[in-house]
Amino acid sequence: MKMNVLQHSIHEGIGLIGEWAENNGYEVNVYQAANNNVKLPEVIDTDMLVVLGGPMSVNDDEEWIVKERELIRGMLMAHKSYLGICFGAQQLSKTLGGDVSSCPKEVGWGEVKRLSNIIPGVPEKLDVLHWHGEQFRLPTEATPLFSSSLVENQGFIINENAIGLQFHLEMNEAGVREVVENDSKFIKGNKLKQSAADILKHKVPEMNKQALFAMLDYIKD
């Protein structure tokens, strides 16, 4: 089984997703996708596609962003597994005709509430890391999964095999530290009113890994 990962920032890696992949016998290949010269993987060579976050917008006029959506569309047509985080969730929405627009800057730790029981093993509430200033609109055929007080649409699932999450369940302690240390300017003025120190001293809840693994188990082939 092959998991292909599209990474857009060296400071945002697969984190806990890598642990799940190893436990489930997946070979992991990471593509530095934010480059027009990078050849993306083929659908036929991908059992699960993971598209990570990044500082760019899906509305940017870049060839590689459009090519990503073509790959995502191919994965959906082949009914193959897909997980999009932050930018990756917005790419999934846009692929399916949804809009992506600005929203209150949600940066730091905050609660999301589960909206659906479709995936077993996902807790009713999660304390997750947010790192975004844009939001997606739910595609017509999507089932909403999560919501927060600041941003209504925080997660959705399509056809039982493709999930988009606005927040970062993949982050382990090292991942949180890396993104805070390398993207600290983005923290300023966030609506969660947290400083870099506040974010760093907050431990990653064990429940987050439980929820992430439950979702990956659900969408895998």
CSV table of C-alpha atoms in Angstrom, one decimal:
chain,number,residue,atom,x,y,z
A,1,MET,CA,0.0,0.0,0.0
A,2,LYS,CA,1.3,3.4,-0.9
A,3,MET,CA,0.6,6.7,0.8
A,4,ASN,CA,1.6,9.8,-1.3
A,5,VAL,CA,1.9,13.0,0.6
A,6,LEU,CA,1.9,16.5,-0.9
A,7,GLN,CA,3.9,18.9,1.4
A,8,HIS,CA,3.9,22.7,0.9
A,9,SER,CA,6.1,23.8,3.8
A,10,ILE,CA,9.1,22.1,5.3
A,11,HIS,CA,7.8,23.2,8.6
A,12,GLU,CA,4.6,21.2,8.2
A,13,GLY,CA,5.2,17.5,8.1
A,14,ILE,CA,3.1,14.4,8.4
A,15,GLY,CA,3.6,14.0,12.1
A,16,LEU,CA,1.2,11.5,13.6
A,17,ILE,CA,0.1,10.4,10.1
A,18,GLY,CA,3.5,8.8,9.7
A,19,GLU,CA,2.9,6.7,12.8
A,20,TRP,CA,-0.4,5.5,11.5
A,21,ALA,CA,1.1,4.7,8.1
A,22,GLU,CA,3.8,2.6,9.7
A,23,ASN,CA,1.3,0.7,11.9
A,24,ASN,CA,-0.8,-0.1,8.8
A,25,GLY,CA,2.0,-1.1,6.4
A,26,TYR,CA,1.9,1.9,4.1
A,27,GLU,CA,5.0,3.0,2.1
A,28,VAL,CA,5.2,6.8,2.5
A,29,ASN,CA,6.4,9.1,-0.3
A,30,VAL,CA,6.6,12.9,0.3
A,31,TYR,CA,6.4,15.3,-2.6
A,32,GLN,CA,7.5,19.0,-2.2
A,33,ALA,CA,4.4,20.0,-4.2
A,34,ALA,CA,4.6,23.9,-4.0
A,35,ASN,CA,6.8,24.0,-7.1
A,36,ASN,CA,5.7,24.0,-10.8
A,37,ASN,CA,8.6,21.8,-11.7
A,38,VAL,CA,7.6,18.9,-9.3
A,39,LYS,CA,5.9,16.0,-11.0
A,40,LEU,CA,3.0,14.9,-8.9
A,41,PRO,CA,2.2,11.2,-8.3
A,42,GLU,CA,-0.2,9.3,-10.5
A,43,VAL,CA,-3.6,8.1,-9.2
A,44,ILE,CA,-2.8,4.6,-10.3
A,45,ASP,CA,0.3,4.6,-8.0
A,46,THR,CA,-1.5,6.1,-5.0
A,47,ASP,CA,-3.6,4.1,-2.5
A,48,MET,CA,-4.0,7.1,-0.1
A,49,LEU,CA,-3.3,10.8,-0.9
A,50,VAL,CA,-2.5,13.2,1.9
A,51,VAL,CA,-2.4,16.9,1.2
A,52,LEU,CA,-0.9,19.0,4.0
A,53,GLY,CA,-1.2,22.7,4.9
A,54,GLY,CA,0.8,25.7,3.9
A,55,PRO,CA,1.0,29.5,3.9
A,56,MET,CA,-0.4,29.9,0.4
A,57,SER,CA,-4.0,30.2,-0.7
A,58,VAL,CA,-5.9,27.9,-3.0
A,59,ASN,CA,-7.0,31.0,-4.8
A,60,ASP,CA,-3.5,31.9,-5.8
A,61,ASP,CA,-2.7,31.8,-9.5
A,62,GLU,CA,-0.2,29.0,-9.5
A,63,GLU,CA,0.0,26.1,-12.0
A,64,TRP,CA,0.9,23.6,-9.3
A,65,ILE,CA,-2.2,24.4,-7.3
A,66,VAL,CA,-4.4,23.6,-10.3
A,67,LYS,CA,-2.5,20.4,-10.9
A,68,GLU,CA,-3.1,19.4,-7.3
A,69,ARG,CA,-6.8,19.7,-7.8
A,70,GLU,CA,-6.6,17.6,-11.0
A,71,LEU,CA,-4.9,14.9,-8.9
A,72,ILE,CA,-7.5,15.2,-6.2
A,73,ARG,CA,-10.3,14.9,-8.7
A,74,GLY,CA,-8.7,11.8,-10.1
A,75,MET,CA,-8.5,10.3,-6.6
A,76,LEU,CA,-12.2,11.0,-6.1
A,77,MET,CA,-13.2,9.5,-9.4
A,78,ALA,CA,-11.2,6.4,-8.6
A,79,HIS,CA,-12.9,6.3,-5.1
A,80,LYS,CA,-9.5,6.2,-3.5
A,81,SER,CA,-8.6,7.4,0.0
A,82,TYR,CA,-7.9,11.1,0.6
A,83,LEU,CA,-7.1,13.2,3.6
A,84,GLY,CA,-6.7,17.0,3.3
A,85,ILE,CA,-5.3,19.1,6.2
A,86,CYS,CA,-5.9,22.9,6.2
A,87,PHE,CA,-4.8,23.9,2.7
A,88,GLY,CA,-5.5,20.3,1.7
A,89,ALA,CA,-9.1,20.5,3.0
A,90,GLN,CA,-9.6,23.8,1.1
A,91,GLN,CA,-8.2,22.1,-2.1
A,92,LEU,CA,-10.8,19.3,-1.7
A,93,SER,CA,-13.6,21.8,-1.3
A,94,LYS,CA,-12.6,23.8,-4.3
A,95,THR,CA,-12.2,20.7,-6.4
A,96,LEU,CA,-15.8,19.9,-5.6
A,97,GLY,CA,-17.0,23.4,-6.4
A,98,GLY,CA,-16.8,25.0,-3.0
A,99,ASP,CA,-15.5,28.5,-2.3
A,100,VAL,CA,-12.5,29.4,-0.1
A,101,SER,CA,-12.6,32.9,1.5
A,102,SER,CA,-11.1,34.8,4.4
A,103,CYS,CA,-12.2,34.2,8.0
A,104,PRO,CA,-11.3,35.2,11.5
A,105,LYS,CA,-7.7,34.4,12.0
A,106,GLU,CA,-7.8,31.2,14.1
A,107,VAL,CA,-4.3,30.4,15.4
A,108,GLY,CA,-3.6,28.4,18.5
A,109,TRP,CA,-5.5,25.8,20.5
A,110,GLY,CA,-9.3,25.7,20.5
A,111,GLU,CA,-12.3,23.4,20.7
A,112,VAL,CA,-14.1,21.8,17.8
A,113,LYS,CA,-17.3,20.0,18.2
A,114,ARG,CA,-18.2,16.8,16.3
A,115,LEU,CA,-21.3,17.2,14.1
A,116,SER,CA,-21.7,13.6,12.8
A,117,ASN,CA,-21.4,10.1,14.2
A,118,ILE,CA,-20.5,8.7,10.8
A,119,ILE,CA,-16.9,7.8,11.9
A,120,PRO,CA,-16.7,5.5,14.9
A,121,GLY,CA,-14.2,6.4,17.7
A,122,VAL,CA,-14.2,10.2,17.2
A,123,PRO,CA,-14.8,12.1,20.5
A,124,GLU,CA,-17.6,14.6,20.8
A,125,LYS,CA,-15.2,17.4,21.4
A,126,LEU,CA,-11.5,17.9,20.5
A,127,ASP,CA,-8.9,20.5,21.6
A,128,VAL,CA,-7.0,21.0,18.4
A,129,LEU,CA,-4.3,23.3,16.8
A,130,HIS,CA,-5.7,25.9,14.4
A,131,TRP,CA,-3.4,27.8,12.0
A,132,HIS,CA,-5.4,29.5,9.3
A,133,GLY,CA,-7.0,32.7,8.1
A,134,GLU,CA,-9.1,31.3,5.3
A,135,GLN,CA,-12.1,28.9,5.4
A,136,PHE,CA,-13.9,26.6,2.9
A,137,ARG,CA,-17.5,26.3,2.0
A,138,LEU,CA,-19.0,22.8,2.3
A,139,PRO,CA,-19.4,21.2,-1.1
A,140,THR,CA,-23.1,20.2,-1.8
A,141,GLU,CA,-22.5,16.5,-1.3
A,142,ALA,CA,-20.4,16.8,1.8
A,143,THR,CA,-21.3,15.6,5.3
A,144,PRO,CA,-20.1,18.1,7.9
A,145,LEU,CA,-17.8,16.6,10.6
A,146,PHE,CA,-16.7,19.5,12.9
A,147,SER,CA,-17.3,23.1,13.8
A,148,SER,CA,-15.8,25.8,16.1
A,149,SER,CA,-17.2,28.9,17.6
A,150,LEU,CA,-15.1,31.1,15.2
A,151,VAL,CA,-15.3,29.1,12.0
A,152,GLU,CA,-18.4,27.0,11.3
A,153,ASN,CA,-17.0,24.6,8.7
A,154,GLN,CA,-14.0,22.8,10.2
A,155,GLY,CA,-14.3,19.4,8.6
A,156,PHE,CA,-16.3,17.2,6.2
A,157,ILE,CA,-16.3,13.8,4.5
A,158,ILE,CA,-17.2,12.9,0.9
A,159,ASN,CA,-18.3,9.4,-0.2
A,160,GLU,CA,-16.9,7.8,2.9
A,161,ASN,CA,-13.3,7.9,1.5
A,162,ALA,CA,-12.3,11.6,1.4
A,163,ILE,CA,-11.9,13.9,4.5
A,164,GLY,CA,-11.0,17.5,4.7
A,165,LEU,CA,-10.0,19.0,8.1
A,166,GLN,CA,-9.4,22.7,8.6
A,167,PHE,CA,-7.4,22.1,11.8
A,168,HIS,CA,-4.2,20.2,12.5
A,169,LEU,CA,-4.8,16.8,14.1
A,170,GLU,CA,-1.5,15.5,12.6
A,171,MET,CA,0.7,17.7,14.8
A,172,ASN,CA,2.8,16.0,17.5
A,173,GLU,CA,4.8,18.0,20.1
A,174,ALA,CA,7.8,18.4,17.7
A,175,GLY,CA,5.5,19.6,14.8
A,176,VAL,CA,3.9,22.2,17.0
A,177,ARG,CA,7.3,23.6,18.0
A,178,GLU,CA,8.5,23.7,14.5
A,179,VAL,CA,5.5,25.6,13.1
A,180,VAL,CA,5.5,28.1,15.9
A,181,GLU,CA,9.2,28.8,15.7
A,182,ASN,CA,9.2,29.2,11.9
A,183,ASP,CA,5.8,30.9,11.4
A,184,SER,CA,5.6,33.0,14.5
A,185,LYS,CA,4.6,36.2,12.6
A,186,PHE,CA,1.3,34.6,11.7
A,187,ILE,CA,0.4,34.3,15.4
A,188,LYS,CA,0.0,38.1,15.8
A,189,GLY,CA,-3.6,39.3,16.0
A,190,ASN,CA,-5.2,35.9,16.2
A,191,LYS,CA,-8.8,35.7,17.5
A,192,LEU,CA,-7.9,33.0,20.0
A,193,LYS,CA,-5.7,35.6,21.7
A,194,GLN,CA,-2.8,33.2,22.3
A,195,SER,CA,0.9,33.9,22.2
A,196,ALA,CA,3.7,31.7,20.9
A,197,ALA,CA,4.5,30.8,24.5
A,198,ASP,CA,0.8,29.9,25.1
A,199,ILE,CA,0.7,27.6,22.1
A,200,LEU,CA,4.0,25.9,23.0
A,201,LYS,CA,3.2,25.1,26.6
A,202,HIS,CA,-0.1,23.4,25.6
A,203,LYS,CA,0.4,19.6,25.4
A,204,VAL,CA,-1.0,17.8,22.4
A,205,PRO,CA,-4.0,15.9,23.7
A,206,GLU,CA,-3.8,12.1,23.3
A,207,MET,CA,-7.4,12.2,22.2
A,208,ASN,CA,-6.3,13.9,18.9
A,209,LYS,CA,-4.3,10.9,17.8
A,210,GLN,CA,-7.2,8.7,18.6
A,211,ALA,CA,-9.5,10.8,16.4
A,212,LEU,CA,-6.9,11.0,13.6
A,213,PHE,CA,-6.3,7.3,13.6
A,214,ALA,CA,-10.1,6.6,13.6
A,215,MET,CA,-10.6,8.8,10.5
A,216,LEU,CA,-7.6,7.2,8.7
A,217,ASP,CA,-9.0,3.8,9.5
A,218,TYR,CA,-12.3,4.8,8.2
A,219,ILE,CA,-11.2,6.0,4.8
A,220,LYS,CA,-8.4,3.4,4.0
A,221,ASP,CA,-9.1,0.9,1.2
